[in-house]
Tab-separated table of C-alpha atoms in Angstrom:
chain	number	residue	atom	x	y	z
A	228	MET	CA	28.292	-21.542	26.522
A	229	ALA	CA	25.207	-21.337	24.119
A	230	THR	CA	25.618	-20.163	20.721
A	231	ALA	CA	23.285	-17.707	19.286
A	232	ALA	CA	21.133	-18.737	16.188
A	233	PRO	CA	22.353	-17.166	12.888
A	234	PRO	CA	20.484	-14.031	11.963
A	235	ILE	CA	17.488	-14.458	9.846
A	236	SER	CA	17.971	-13.001	6.229
A	237	ARG	CA	15.850	-10.011	5.351
A	238	VAL	CA	14.007	-11.975	2.613
A	239	ALA	CA	13.237	-14.814	5.072
A	240	HIS	CA	11.827	-12.098	7.552
A	241	ILE	CA	9.599	-10.688	4.818
A	242	GLY	CA	8.383	-14.191	3.986
A	243	ASP	CA	7.722	-14.856	7.725
A	244	THR	CA	5.759	-11.591	7.868
A	245	ALA	CA	3.751	-12.526	4.909
A	246	GLY	CA	2.704	-15.650	6.884
A	247	VAL	CA	1.699	-13.450	9.778
A	248	VAL	CA	-0.212	-11.157	7.554
A	249	TRP	CA	-2.043	-14.226	6.071
A	250	LYS	CA	-2.926	-15.453	9.475
A	251	VAL	CA	-4.106	-12.038	10.667
A	252	LEU	CA	-6.481	-11.786	7.532
A	253	THR	CA	-7.650	-15.308	7.999
A	254	THR	CA	-8.669	-14.748	11.570
A	255	GLU	CA	-9.709	-11.095	11.523
A	256	GLY	CA	-11.087	-10.651	7.936
A	257	PRO	CA	-10.380	-7.722	5.545
A	258	MET	CA	-8.997	-4.517	7.171
A	259	SER	CA	-7.237	-1.309	6.560
A	260	MET	CA	-3.577	-1.379	5.920
A	261	ALA	CA	-3.101	0.821	9.019
A	262	LYS	CA	-4.955	-1.793	11.131
A	263	LEU	CA	-3.038	-4.689	9.502
A	264	VAL	CA	0.276	-3.003	10.415
A	265	LYS	CA	-0.743	-2.799	14.023
A	266	ALA	CA	-2.185	-6.298	14.053
A	267	ALA	CA	0.889	-7.727	12.501
A	268	ASP	CA	3.046	-6.010	15.062
A	269	GLU	CA	5.751	-5.465	12.571
A	270	PRO	CA	7.397	-2.243	11.046
A	271	ARG	CA	5.302	-0.675	8.236
A	272	ASP	CA	7.836	-1.223	5.633
A	273	THR	CA	8.094	-4.958	6.356
A	274	VAL	CA	4.379	-5.361	6.269
A	275	MET	CA	4.242	-3.498	2.886
A	276	GLN	CA	6.940	-5.749	1.596
A	277	ALA	CA	5.010	-8.814	2.859
A	278	LEU	CA	1.858	-7.483	1.181
A	279	GLY	CA	3.777	-7.224	-2.104
A	280	TRP	CA	4.889	-10.855	-1.601
A	281	LEU	CA	1.314	-11.986	-1.192
A	282	ALA	CA	0.220	-9.770	-4.077
A	283	ARG	CA	2.741	-11.272	-6.474
A	284	GLU	CA	1.373	-14.808	-5.472
A	285	ASP	CA	-2.161	-13.382	-6.095
A	286	LYS	CA	-3.195	-14.222	-2.524
A	287	ILE	CA	-4.693	-10.907	-1.555
A	288	SER	CA	-7.178	-8.180	-2.850
A	289	ILE	CA	-6.652	-4.521	-2.239
A	290	GLU	CA	-9.792	-2.311	-2.495
A	291	GLU	CA	-9.923	1.473	-2.393
A	292	GLU	CA	-12.421	2.741	0.264
A	293	GLY	CA	-12.407	6.457	0.416
A	294	ARG	CA	-8.969	7.487	1.538
A	295	SER	CA	-7.877	4.096	2.786
A	296	ARG	CA	-7.157	0.656	1.300
A	297	ILE	CA	-8.811	-2.467	2.533
A	298	VAL	CA	-6.767	-5.694	2.347
A	299	GLY	CA	-8.369	-9.005	2.121
A	300	LEU	CA	-7.675	-12.663	1.140
A	301	ARG	CA	-8.759	-13.830	-2.336
């Protein structure tokens, strides 16, 4: 009988999602938050928390463009 891996903590999941966001922005370049959520294939709230993580580390820039925000790497 195989034992299931322990569930990942919420904070660890946000950190993992920050890594996904970083990779998406590295390969795709700057994009709107809506496109980023779709590209990351994670719930919007999780992507926003991951963006907060990256912003706190001063890894991203967020620019206003009309009614949308464009996220890119620093």
